[in-house]
Coordinates of C-alpha atoms in Angstrom, one line a residue:
M18 CA -19.4 -31.3 -0.4
Q19 CA -16.5 -33.3 1.0
R20 CA -18.9 -35.3 3.1
L21 CA -20.8 -36.4 0.0
L22 CA -17.6 -37.4 -1.7
I23 CA -16.8 -40.1 0.8
R24 CA -20.2 -41.8 0.9
G25 CA -21.1 -45.0 -1.0
L26 CA -24.6 -45.7 -2.2
F27 CA -26.1 -49.2 -1.8
C28 CA -27.1 -49.4 -5.5
F29 CA -25.3 -46.5 -7.2
V30 CA -23.9 -43.2 -6.1
L31 CA -24.1 -39.7 -7.3
A32 CA -22.3 -38.7 -10.5
M33 CA -19.9 -36.4 -8.8
P34 CA -16.2 -36.0 -9.9
F35 CA -13.3 -36.6 -7.6
A36 CA -10.2 -34.9 -8.6
S37 CA -7.4 -37.5 -8.2
A38 CA -3.8 -37.7 -9.2
S39 CA -4.8 -39.9 -12.1
G40 CA -7.7 -37.8 -13.3
P41 CA -11.3 -37.3 -12.5
F42 CA -13.4 -40.4 -11.5
L43 CA -17.1 -39.8 -11.8
R44 CA -19.2 -42.3 -10.0
P45 CA -22.4 -43.8 -11.5
S46 CA -25.8 -42.4 -10.7
E47 CA -28.9 -44.1 -9.5
G48 CA -29.9 -44.9 -13.0
P49 CA -31.8 -45.4 -15.2
V50 CA -30.5 -48.9 -15.6
P51 CA -31.3 -50.1 -19.2
F52 CA -32.5 -53.5 -18.1
R53 CA -34.6 -55.0 -15.3
R54 CA -32.9 -57.6 -13.2
D55 CA -36.0 -59.7 -12.8
R56 CA -36.4 -59.8 -16.6
L57 CA -32.9 -61.1 -17.4
P58 CA -32.7 -64.6 -18.8
L59 CA -30.2 -65.5 -16.1
D60 CA -30.7 -67.3 -12.8
V61 CA -29.7 -65.6 -9.5
D62 CA -26.5 -67.7 -9.2
T63 CA -25.4 -66.7 -12.7
M64 CA -26.1 -63.0 -12.0
T65 CA -24.2 -63.1 -8.7
G66 CA -21.3 -64.8 -10.4
L67 CA -21.3 -62.3 -13.3
S68 CA -21.3 -59.5 -10.7
R69 CA -18.2 -60.9 -9.1
H70 CA -16.6 -61.2 -12.6
M71 CA -17.3 -57.6 -13.3
L72 CA -15.7 -56.7 -10.0
L73 CA -12.6 -58.5 -11.1
I74 CA -12.6 -56.7 -14.4
A75 CA -12.8 -53.3 -12.6
K76 CA -9.7 -54.2 -10.6
T77 CA -7.7 -54.9 -13.7
L78 CA -8.5 -51.6 -15.4
G79 CA -6.8 -49.1 -13.0
L80 CA -7.2 -45.3 -13.0
E81 CA -4.3 -44.2 -15.3
S82 CA -6.3 -43.2 -18.3
A83 CA -9.7 -41.7 -19.0
A84 CA -10.8 -44.8 -20.9
A85 CA -9.8 -47.0 -18.0
R86 CA -11.6 -44.9 -15.5
H87 CA -14.7 -44.8 -17.6
A88 CA -14.6 -48.6 -18.1
A89 CA -14.0 -49.2 -14.4
A90 CA -17.1 -47.1 -13.6
Q91 CA -19.1 -49.1 -16.1
S92 CA -17.9 -52.4 -14.7
L93 CA -18.8 -51.5 -11.1
A94 CA -22.1 -50.1 -12.2
L95 CA -22.9 -53.4 -13.8
A96 CA -21.6 -55.4 -10.8
I97 CA -23.9 -53.6 -8.4
A98 CA -26.9 -53.7 -10.8
L99 CA -26.5 -57.5 -11.2
D100 CA -26.1 -58.1 -7.5
P101 CA -27.2 -55.2 -5.2
A102 CA -25.7 -57.0 -2.2
N103 CA -22.1 -56.9 -3.7
R104 CA -20.6 -54.9 -0.9
E105 CA -17.0 -55.3 -2.3
A106 CA -18.1 -53.5 -5.5
R107 CA -19.5 -50.6 -3.6
E108 CA -16.3 -50.3 -1.5
L109 CA -14.1 -50.4 -4.6
L110 CA -16.3 -47.7 -6.1
I111 CA -15.6 -45.5 -3.0
G112 CA -11.9 -46.4 -3.2
F113 CA -11.6 -45.4 -6.9
S114 CA -13.3 -42.1 -6.1
Q115 CA -10.7 -41.5 -3.5
D116 CA -7.8 -42.4 -5.9
R117 CA -7.1 -45.7 -4.2
P118 CA -6.4 -48.3 -6.9
S119 CA -7.1 -52.0 -6.1
P120 CA -4.5 -54.7 -6.2
V121 CA -4.7 -56.7 -9.5
P122 CA -6.2 -60.2 -9.0
D123 CA -4.5 -63.4 -10.0
A124 CA -4.0 -63.7 -13.8
T125 CA -5.7 -67.2 -14.0
E126 CA -8.7 -65.9 -12.1
I127 CA -8.9 -62.9 -14.5
E128 CA -8.7 -65.0 -17.6
S129 CA -11.4 -67.3 -16.3
A130 CA -13.7 -64.4 -15.5
K131 CA -13.2 -62.9 -19.0
A132 CA -14.0 -66.2 -20.7
R133 CA -17.2 -66.6 -18.7
I134 CA -18.3 -63.0 -19.5
W135 CA -17.7 -63.5 -23.2
Q136 CA -19.7 -66.7 -23.0
I137 CA -22.6 -64.9 -21.4
I138 CA -22.4 -62.1 -23.9
S139 CA -22.7 -64.6 -26.8
W140 CA -25.9 -66.0 -25.3
L141 CA -27.3 -62.5 -24.6
E142 CA -26.8 -61.5 -28.3
N143 CA -29.5 -64.0 -29.3
S144 CA -33.1 -62.9 -29.7
E145 CA -34.2 -65.5 -27.1
A146 CA -32.5 -63.4 -24.5
G147 CA -35.2 -60.8 -24.8
V148 CA -35.0 -57.0 -24.8
D149 CA -33.5 -56.7 -21.2
G150 CA -31.0 -59.5 -21.8
Q151 CA -29.8 -57.9 -25.0
A152 CA -29.5 -54.5 -23.3
L153 CA -27.3 -56.1 -20.7
G154 CA -25.2 -57.8 -23.4
L155 CA -24.5 -54.5 -25.1
C156 CA -23.3 -52.9 -21.8
L157 CA -21.1 -55.9 -21.1
S158 CA -19.6 -55.6 -24.6
D159 CA -18.8 -51.9 -24.0
T160 CA -16.9 -52.7 -20.9
M161 CA -15.1 -55.8 -22.2
A162 CA -13.9 -53.8 -25.3
S163 CA -11.6 -51.9 -22.9
A164 CA -10.9 -54.8 -20.5
D165 CA -10.0 -57.4 -23.2
P166 CA -9.0 -55.4 -26.3
S167 CA -7.4 -58.5 -28.0
H168 CA -10.6 -60.5 -28.1
P169 CA -12.1 -60.7 -31.7
K170 CA -15.4 -59.1 -30.6
S171 CA -13.5 -56.2 -29.0
E172 CA -11.7 -55.5 -32.3
A173 CA -15.0 -55.3 -34.1
H174 CA -16.2 -52.9 -31.4
R175 CA -13.2 -50.6 -31.4
G176 CA -13.7 -47.0 -32.6
K177 CA -17.5 -47.2 -32.6
G178 CA -18.1 -45.8 -29.1
D179 CA -20.6 -47.3 -26.6
S180 CA -23.3 -49.7 -27.9
G181 CA -25.2 -49.9 -24.6
E182 CA -27.5 -47.4 -23.1
W183 CA -25.5 -45.5 -20.4
T184 CA -27.2 -42.1 -20.5
G185 CA -28.1 -40.9 -17.1
W186 CA -26.4 -43.9 -15.5
V187 CA -22.6 -43.7 -16.2
P188 CA -21.1 -40.4 -17.4
A189 CA -19.7 -40.2 -20.9
L190 CA -16.0 -40.9 -21.6
A191 CA -15.3 -37.2 -22.1
S192 CA -16.3 -36.5 -18.5
Y193 CA -13.3 -38.6 -17.4
E194 CA -10.7 -36.5 -19.3
E195 CA -8.3 -34.4 -17.4
K196 CA -9.2 -30.7 -17.7
A197 CA -6.6 -28.0 -17.4
I198 CA -7.4 -25.6 -14.6
A199 CA -6.1 -22.1 -14.9
K200 CA -4.1 -21.0 -11.9
V201 CA -5.2 -17.7 -10.4
P202 CA -2.2 -15.9 -8.9
D203 CA -2.4 -15.7 -5.2
E204 CA -3.1 -12.2 -3.8
P205 CA -2.5 -11.3 -0.3
M206 CA -5.6 -10.8 1.7
P207 CA -5.8 -7.7 3.8
E208 CA -5.5 -8.5 7.5
K209 CA -8.5 -7.9 9.6
P210 CA -8.5 -7.6 13.3
V211 CA -9.9 -10.7 14.9
A212 CA -12.4 -10.1 17.6
P213 CA -12.0 -12.3 20.7
T214 CA -14.5 -15.1 20.7
E215 CA -16.8 -15.1 23.7
V216 CA -17.5 -18.6 25.0
P217 CA -20.9 -18.8 26.6
E218 CA -21.1 -20.2 30.1
A219 CA -22.0 -23.9 29.9
G220 CA -25.3 -24.9 31.4
I221 CA -28.3 -27.2 31.1
A222 CA -30.2 -26.1 28.0
R223 CA -32.9 -28.8 28.0
S224 CA -34.2 -30.6 31.1
A225 CA -36.0 -33.5 29.5
A226 CA -36.0 -35.5 26.2
M227 CA -36.5 -39.0 24.9
V228 CA -35.3 -41.3 22.2
S229 CA -35.8 -45.0 21.3
T230 CA -33.3 -47.8 20.8
P231 CA -33.7 -51.7 20.6
L232 CA -32.5 -53.4 23.8
W233 CA -32.5 -56.7 25.5
T234 CA -35.2 -56.6 28.2
Y235 CA -37.2 -59.0 30.3
D236 CA -40.7 -59.7 28.8
K237 CA -43.1 -60.5 31.6
D238 CA -45.7 -62.2 29.3
S239 CA -43.3 -64.8 27.9
E240 CA -41.0 -64.7 31.0
K241 CA -38.0 -64.5 28.6
L242 CA -35.3 -62.0 27.6
V243 CA -36.2 -60.5 24.3
I244 CA -35.0 -57.6 22.1
K245 CA -37.6 -54.8 21.9
P246 CA -37.5 -51.1 20.9
M247 CA -37.4 -49.2 24.2
V248 CA -38.0 -45.6 25.0
I249 CA -35.1 -44.0 26.9
S250 CA -36.1 -40.8 28.7
M251 CA -33.8 -38.2 30.1
K252 CA -33.9 -35.6 32.9
A253 CA -31.1 -33.1 33.4
W254 CA -30.3 -30.7 36.1
I255 CA -27.4 -28.9 38.0
E256 CA -26.6 -30.6 41.3
S257 CA -24.8 -28.7 44.1
E258 CA -21.3 -29.7 45.2
E259 CA -22.7 -30.4 48.6
K260 CA -24.3 -33.5 47.1
G261 CA -20.9 -34.7 45.9
Q262 CA -21.4 -33.8 42.2
H263 CA -18.2 -32.0 41.1
G264 CA -18.0 -32.8 37.4
F265 CA -20.6 -33.7 34.7
G266 CA -22.3 -37.1 35.3
V267 CA -24.4 -39.5 33.4
R268 CA -26.6 -41.9 35.4
L269 CA -28.9 -44.8 34.5
E270 CA -31.7 -45.5 37.0
N271 CA -32.7 -48.9 38.3
T272 CA -29.6 -50.6 36.9
E273 CA -26.6 -52.4 38.5
G274 CA -23.2 -52.5 36.9
G275 CA -22.6 -48.8 37.4
E276 CA -18.9 -48.8 36.7
F277 CA -19.3 -50.2 33.2
L278 CA -22.0 -47.6 32.5
H279 CA -19.9 -44.9 34.0
Q280 CA -17.2 -45.6 31.5
T281 CA -19.7 -45.6 28.7
G282 CA -21.1 -42.2 29.8
N283 CA -17.7 -40.7 30.1
G284 CA -16.7 -41.9 26.7
V285 CA -19.7 -40.3 25.2
V286 CA -19.1 -37.0 27.0
E287 CA -15.5 -37.0 25.7
A288 CA -16.6 -37.7 22.2
L289 CA -19.2 -34.9 22.4
K290 CA -16.6 -32.4 23.6
G291 CA -14.7 -33.1 20.3
F292 CA -17.8 -31.8 18.5
G293 CA -18.0 -28.6 20.5
D294 CA -20.5 -29.5 23.3
Q295 CA -19.7 -27.8 26.7
F296 CA -20.6 -29.4 30.0
P297 CA -21.4 -27.5 33.2
K298 CA -19.9 -28.5 36.5
G299 CA -22.4 -30.3 38.6
G300 CA -24.4 -31.2 35.6
V301 CA -26.4 -34.5 35.8
V302 CA -28.1 -36.4 33.0
S303 CA -30.3 -39.2 34.4
M304 CA -31.7 -41.7 32.0
T305 CA -34.6 -44.2 32.5
I306 CA -35.3 -47.4 30.4
G307 CA -39.0 -47.7 29.6
K308 CA -40.9 -47.5 32.8
G309 CA -37.9 -48.1 35.0
E310 CA -36.6 -51.5 33.6
D311 CA -33.1 -52.8 34.4
Y312 CA -30.6 -52.1 31.5
L313 CA -29.3 -55.7 31.7
V314 CA -25.6 -54.7 31.4
S315 CA -24.3 -58.2 30.6
K316 CA -26.6 -58.5 27.6
N317 CA -26.8 -54.9 26.3
R318 CA -23.2 -53.9 26.9
Q319 CA -22.6 -50.6 25.1
T320 CA -25.8 -50.7 23.0
L321 CA -27.1 -47.6 24.8
S322 CA -24.1 -45.6 23.6
A323 CA -25.8 -43.8 20.7
A324 CA -29.0 -43.1 22.6
T325 CA -26.9 -41.7 25.5
A326 CA -25.0 -39.4 23.1
V327 CA -28.2 -38.0 21.7
L328 CA -29.8 -37.4 25.1
V329 CA -26.6 -35.9 26.7
D330 CA -26.2 -33.6 23.7
S331 CA -29.9 -32.6 24.0
A332 CA -29.3 -31.6 27.6
V333 CA -26.5 -29.2 26.8
S334 CA -27.3 -28.0 23.3
N335 CA -31.1 -27.8 23.5
R336 CA -31.4 -29.9 20.4
E337 CA -34.7 -31.9 20.7
P338 CA -34.4 -35.5 19.4
K339 CA -37.2 -37.4 17.7
A340 CA -35.9 -40.7 16.4
T341 CA -34.9 -44.3 17.0
V342 CA -31.1 -44.7 17.0
M343 CA -28.7 -47.6 17.0
G344 CA -24.9 -47.6 17.4
I345 CA -21.9 -47.5 19.5
V346 CA -20.0 -44.2 19.7
Q347 CA -16.2 -44.6 19.4
P348 CA -13.7 -42.2 21.1
D349 CA -12.9 -40.5 17.7
G350 CA -16.6 -39.9 17.1
S351 CA -17.1 -42.7 14.5
L352 CA -20.0 -45.1 14.9
K353 CA -20.2 -48.9 15.0
M354 CA -23.1 -51.3 14.9
P355 CA -24.0 -52.9 18.3
T356 CA -23.8 -56.7 18.8
R357 CA -26.7 -58.8 17.4
A358 CA -27.3 -55.9 14.9
W359 CA -29.5 -57.9 12.6
D360 CA -31.7 -59.2 15.4
K361 CA -32.1 -55.6 16.7
L362 CA -33.2 -54.5 13.2
R363 CA -35.7 -57.3 13.0
A364 CA -37.1 -56.4 16.4
L365 CA -37.8 -52.9 15.2
S366 CA -40.5 -54.2 12.9
S367 CA -42.8 -54.2 15.9
G368 CA -41.7 -50.7 16.8
P369 CA -43.5 -47.3 16.4
G370 CA -41.8 -46.3 13.1
G371 CA -40.5 -42.8 12.4
R372 CA -36.9 -41.7 11.8
L373 CA -34.3 -44.5 12.2
V374 CA -30.7 -43.4 12.3
L375 CA -28.1 -46.1 11.8
P376 CA -24.3 -46.3 11.5
R377 CA -23.1 -46.6 7.9
E378 CA -22.1 -50.2 8.7
A379 CA -25.8 -51.0 8.6
E380 CA -25.8 -50.5 4.9
A381 CA -24.7 -54.0 4.3
L382 CA -27.6 -55.4 6.3
L383 CA -30.5 -53.5 4.8
P384 CA -30.8 -55.2 1.4
S385 CA -31.6 -58.4 3.3
V386 CA -34.7 -56.7 4.7
L387 CA -35.9 -56.6 1.1
A388 CA -34.7 -60.2 0.6
I389 CA -37.0 -61.5 3.4
E390 CA -39.9 -59.6 1.6
D391 CA -40.4 -56.8 4.1
P392 CA -40.2 -53.6 2.1
A393 CA -42.9 -52.1 4.3
F394 CA -40.1 -51.7 6.9
F395 CA -38.7 -48.8 4.8
M396 CA -42.1 -47.1 4.7
K397 CA -42.7 -47.5 8.4
Y398 CA -39.2 -46.2 9.2
E399 CA -37.4 -43.4 7.4
V400 CA -34.0 -45.0 7.5
V401 CA -31.0 -42.8 7.2
L402 CA -27.2 -43.5 7.6
A403 CA -24.8 -41.5 9.8
D404 CA -21.1 -41.6 9.3
N405 CA -20.2 -40.1 12.7
L406 CA -21.4 -38.6 15.9
K407 CA -22.1 -35.2 14.4
E408 CA -24.4 -36.7 11.8
L409 CA -26.1 -38.9 14.4
L410 CA -27.0 -35.8 16.4
E411 CA -28.1 -33.8 13.3
Y412 CA -30.2 -36.6 11.8
S413 CA -31.9 -37.6 15.0
A414 CA -33.0 -34.0 15.7
K415 CA -36.7 -33.1 15.4
A416 CA -35.9 -29.9 13.6
G417 CA -33.9 -31.1 10.6
S418 CA -32.0 -29.0 8.1
G419 CA -30.2 -29.3 4.8
E420 CA -30.5 -32.0 2.3
L421 CA -32.0 -34.5 4.7
A422 CA -34.8 -32.1 5.8
D423 CA -35.8 -31.6 2.1
A424 CA -35.7 -35.3 1.5
S425 CA -37.8 -36.0 4.5
V426 CA -40.5 -33.7 3.3
K427 CA -40.6 -35.3 -0.1
F428 CA -40.5 -38.8 1.4
A429 CA -43.4 -38.0 3.7
E430 CA -45.5 -36.9 0.7
I431 CA -44.8 -40.2 -1.0
R432 CA -45.7 -42.1 2.2
D433 CA -48.9 -40.1 2.8
K434 CA -50.2 -40.8 -0.7
M435 CA -49.7 -44.6 -0.5
G436 CA -53.0 -45.0 1.4
S437 CA -54.1 -48.6 1.6
N438 CA -52.0 -49.8 -1.4
A439 CA -49.5 -52.6 -0.9
V440 CA -46.0 -51.3 -0.7
T441 CA -44.7 -53.5 -3.5
Q442 CA -47.3 -52.3 -5.9
Y443 CA -47.1 -48.7 -4.9
V444 CA -43.3 -48.3 -5.3
A445 CA -43.4 -50.2 -8.7
N446 CA -45.4 -47.2 -10.1
R447 CA -43.0 -45.5 -12.4
Y448 CA -43.8 -42.0 -11.1
V449 CA -43.4 -43.1 -7.5
R450 CA -40.1 -44.8 -8.3
Q451 CA -38.9 -41.8 -10.2
R452 CA -39.5 -39.6 -7.1
L453 CA -37.8 -42.1 -4.9
G454 CA -34.8 -42.1 -7.2
E455 CA -34.7 -38.3 -7.1
I456 CA -34.7 -38.4 -3.3
A457 CA -31.9 -40.9 -3.2
Q458 CA -29.8 -38.9 -5.6
A459 CA -30.3 -35.6 -3.7
C460 CA -29.7 -37.3 -0.3
P461 CA -27.5 -40.4 -0.5
D462 CA -27.9 -41.1 3.2
H463 CA -31.7 -41.6 2.7
L464 CA -31.7 -45.5 2.7
S465 CA -35.5 -45.8 2.7
A466 CA -35.7 -44.1 -0.6
R467 CA -32.8 -46.2 -2.0
M468 CA -34.2 -49.5 -0.8
L469 CA -37.7 -48.7 -2.1
F470 CA -36.3 -47.6 -5.4
I471 CA -34.6 -51.0 -5.7
Q472 CA -37.8 -52.8 -4.7
G473 CA -39.8 -50.9 -7.3
G474 CA -37.5 -51.9 -10.1
G475 CA -37.8 -55.6 -9.3
E476 CA -34.1 -55.7 -8.3
R477 CA -34.3 -56.8 -4.7
P478 CA -31.9 -59.6 -3.7
S479 CA -33.6 -63.0 -3.3
R480 CA -31.0 -64.8 -1.1
L481 CA -29.6 -64.0 2.3
P482 CA -25.9 -63.7 3.0
K483 CA -24.7 -66.5 5.3
Q484 CA -24.1 -64.2 8.2
I485 CA -27.8 -63.1 8.2
L486 CA -29.1 -66.6 7.4
A487 CA -27.3 -67.8 10.6
S488 CA -29.1 -65.1 12.6
E489 CA -32.4 -66.1 11.1
I490 CA -31.8 -69.8 11.8
R491 CA -31.0 -68.9 15.4
R492 CA -34.3 -67.0 15.6
A493 CA -36.2 -70.0 14.2
L494 CA -34.7 -72.3 16.8
E495 CA -35.6 -70.1 19.8
P496 CA -38.6 -72.4 20.8
M497 CA -35.9 -74.9 21.8
T498 CA -35.6 -72.9 25.0
A499 CA -38.8 -74.6 26.2
L500 CA -36.8 -77.9 26.6
P501 CA -34.9 -78.4 29.9
A502 CA -31.1 -78.2 29.9
D503 CA -30.8 -81.6 31.6
W504 CA -32.5 -84.9 31.2
N505 CA -35.3 -85.8 33.7
D506 CA -38.0 -88.5 33.7
N507 CA -40.8 -85.9 33.6
L508 CA -39.8 -84.6 30.2
D509 CA -43.2 -84.2 28.4
A510 CA -43.6 -85.7 24.9
N511 CA -46.3 -83.1 24.1
L512 CA -43.7 -80.3 24.9
I513 CA -41.2 -82.0 22.6
D514 CA -43.6 -82.2 19.7
A515 CA -44.8 -78.7 20.2
T516 CA -41.2 -77.4 20.2
H517 CA -40.5 -79.3 17.0
E518 CA -43.6 -77.9 15.3
K519 CA -42.8 -74.3 16.3
C520 CA -39.3 -74.5 15.1
R521 CA -40.3 -76.0 11.8
A522 CA -42.9 -73.4 11.3
L523 CA -40.2 -70.7 11.6
L524 CA -37.4 -72.6 9.8
D525 CA -39.2 -73.9 6.7
P526 CA -40.0 -70.5 5.2
L527 CA -36.3 -69.6 5.3
E528 CA -35.4 -72.3 2.7
R529 CA -36.4 -70.1 -0.3
Y530 CA -33.8 -67.5 0.9
V531 CA -30.9 -69.9 1.1
D532 CA -28.1 -69.5 -1.4
I533 CA -27.0 -72.7 -3.1
R534 CA -23.6 -72.4 -1.4
D535 CA -25.3 -72.4 2.1
R536 CA -27.7 -75.3 1.6
D537 CA -25.5 -77.7 3.7
F538 CA -25.3 -75.1 6.4
Y539 CA -29.1 -74.8 6.4
S540 CA -29.5 -78.6 6.4
H541 CA -27.8 -78.8 9.8
A542 CA -30.7 -77.0 11.4
K543 CA -33.2 -79.4 9.7
D544 CA -31.1 -82.3 10.9
L545 CA -31.4 -81.0 14.5
L546 CA -35.1 -80.8 14.3
T547 CA -35.1 -84.4 13.0
T548 CA -33.4 -85.4 16.2
V549 CA -36.1 -83.5 18.2
R550 CA -38.9 -85.3 16.4
T551 CA -37.1 -88.6 17.1
L552 CA -36.9 -87.8 20.7
G553 CA -40.6 -87.1 20.8
R554 CA -41.4 -90.5 19.2
V555 CA -39.0 -92.4 21.6
K556 CA -40.5 -90.7 24.6
R557 CA -44.1 -91.5 23.5
T558 CA -43.3 -95.2 23.1
A559 CA -41.2 -95.5 26.3
R560 CA -42.8 -97.2 29.3
D561 CA -42.9 -95.8 32.8
S562 CA -39.5 -96.3 34.4
F563 CA -41.2 -97.9 37.4
D564 CA -42.8 -100.5 35.2
N565 CA -39.6 -102.3 34.2
G566 CA -39.1 -99.8 31.4
N567 CA -35.4 -99.2 32.0
T568 CA -34.5 -100.1 28.4
N569 CA -36.9 -97.6 26.9
R570 CA -35.9 -95.1 29.6
K571 CA -32.3 -95.4 28.5
A572 CA -33.2 -95.0 24.9
T573 CA -35.1 -91.8 25.7
E574 CA -32.2 -90.5 27.7
E575 CA -29.8 -91.3 24.8
A576 CA -32.1 -89.5 22.3
F577 CA -32.2 -86.5 24.6
G578 CA -28.4 -86.5 24.7
I579 CA -28.2 -86.5 20.9
V580 CA -30.5 -83.5 20.8
R581 CA -28.5 -81.7 23.4
T582 CA -25.1 -82.4 21.7
S583 CA -26.4 -81.5 18.2
Y584 CA -27.9 -78.3 19.6
A585 CA -24.7 -77.2 21.3
K586 CA -22.6 -77.8 18.2
L587 CA -25.1 -75.9 16.0
R588 CA -25.2 -73.0 18.4
V589 CA -21.4 -72.7 18.0
E590 CA -21.6 -72.9 14.2
L591 CA -24.4 -70.3 14.1
A592 CA -22.5 -67.9 16.3
E593 CA -19.3 -68.2 14.2
A594 CA -21.3 -67.6 11.0
A595 CA -23.3 -64.7 12.5
N596 CA -20.1 -63.1 13.7
D597 CA -21.6 -61.7 16.8
D598 CA -21.3 -62.0 20.6
E599 CA -22.7 -65.5 21.0
P600 CA -20.4 -68.0 22.9
K601 CA -18.0 -69.7 20.5
E602 CA -17.4 -72.8 22.6
P603 CA -19.8 -75.3 24.1
Q604 CA -19.6 -75.8 27.9
K605 CA -17.1 -78.6 28.9
D606 CA -19.9 -80.8 30.3
G607 CA -21.7 -80.7 26.9
R608 CA -24.7 -78.9 28.3
I609 CA -26.8 -76.9 25.8
D610 CA -25.7 -73.3 25.9
R611 CA -29.3 -71.9 26.1
F612 CA -30.8 -69.2 24.0
P613 CA -31.1 -65.9 26.1
G614 CA -34.3 -66.1 28.1
G615 CA -34.6 -69.9 28.2
P616 CA -36.1 -71.4 31.3
R617 CA -33.8 -72.7 34.0
P618 CA -33.5 -76.5 34.2
P619 CA -35.4 -78.0 37.1
K620 CA -33.4 -78.6 40.3

């Protein structure tokens, strides 16, 4: 039960009370939401702004009274319904449920938000707003009656109760009242003799297992480094002391950089000890990437951490894994996302599917999978979130148990019945969506059910956050690796034109996902491709340098220098926006810092 209390849902969370010093705070449920986001007479920017305003309102209400707690829950429910990507609203919801009030925002900002909300309410009261718009207006009026009681419309609302339809979505006001709890006198429990606990001798319980994770690897077909889902296989045995194995060791075959991996393996073993695993002396776990590929330590770093934990645990606990996992195990057993997390998620689209276990940090990324119109990802993969190492091990096991096992069975039934139907049409069916909502309510960690529930209700986000947009732009510019790093007379105009066309083909479709606030940012990538196109034209018109074409040759070299400089600057800008492990500074000589896997410049 305590584990459920600390989890946030992407859209909404279970209506479960949390007994706080201020009184019970019941969190909103999955729905039903009385309006459809896609039917509101508001554009995306207005809905996003209104969501932020409702977040501010929630921060002003506090948790001191039942009415305030009720209005705060309504405000946050509306904030998330209007903008499912509003991560701050979800975090505040978790904070309130743990009796952690938020600092009150600036008074000027609050008054501006209130004025804008009342302005929108006035518009939604008109018949032109439609049924869904009017339903939203009533819900907004209910919340504002508590948040802004001196407003004339609040005075008319006072004493009449809620006008909007909150049933099944946000609990009624009475649920937020403090209830006296009769104290039962403590009675001494009779002492029972405690039998000594026998600790079984540690050993190797499973000699082989496998799990998948996305890694950087060398692709022989394209002759580049790419991110691909890779199978990690494990073999385990007891090695005699004569062979020099005194403790428990984790090895990675066919890979250099052993010291770094040794530290990673030891860290995982120490974290597993904290969860009760025992390790035999002389025990060895040997892992192999794919068919014996190099792990590429400099690129993958600690990305193998979660897979290592699952496989090492399998060796000593006999728990058989069957999943794709991502994450980095921390010393305290918590989980973090690996570097280039969004790119790794995107790479999984070409993977085998099945169970996908992610750290809770991934929750902020997953709505963007819907934004780029790939809801099928959540049918191909059964995506679940893990808070810590213990849950990672449980959720990646082939033999599941508890709420997730029940949810998996029901989700498999939904998936099996889809047949050849398109995912978007299938999940929009009200019966299918109802079942998805039930799964998400029963198992909040089941992200596939949650995301498909949102998709079916027409509530998917339509814009990408700047961080993810930066990653997508970087992916779109990957064909730039075909160009050499340094100028040379043999630079092929056809290669330049082909590079321009490939980049445009990948970049142009992103424009419909660009938020109005990020249009200048997106235009920098378009400007870069303009310089590439110009370089191609200059190169085509240039005469051979041996035919007195020094002037045109110089123009071509200058055009190439502009491309190189623009590319280097944009790479830095993209890396900063994506907030990942890309280099933050261009090289001192101005050379293009190439995409991973780019060809070496000719000598």
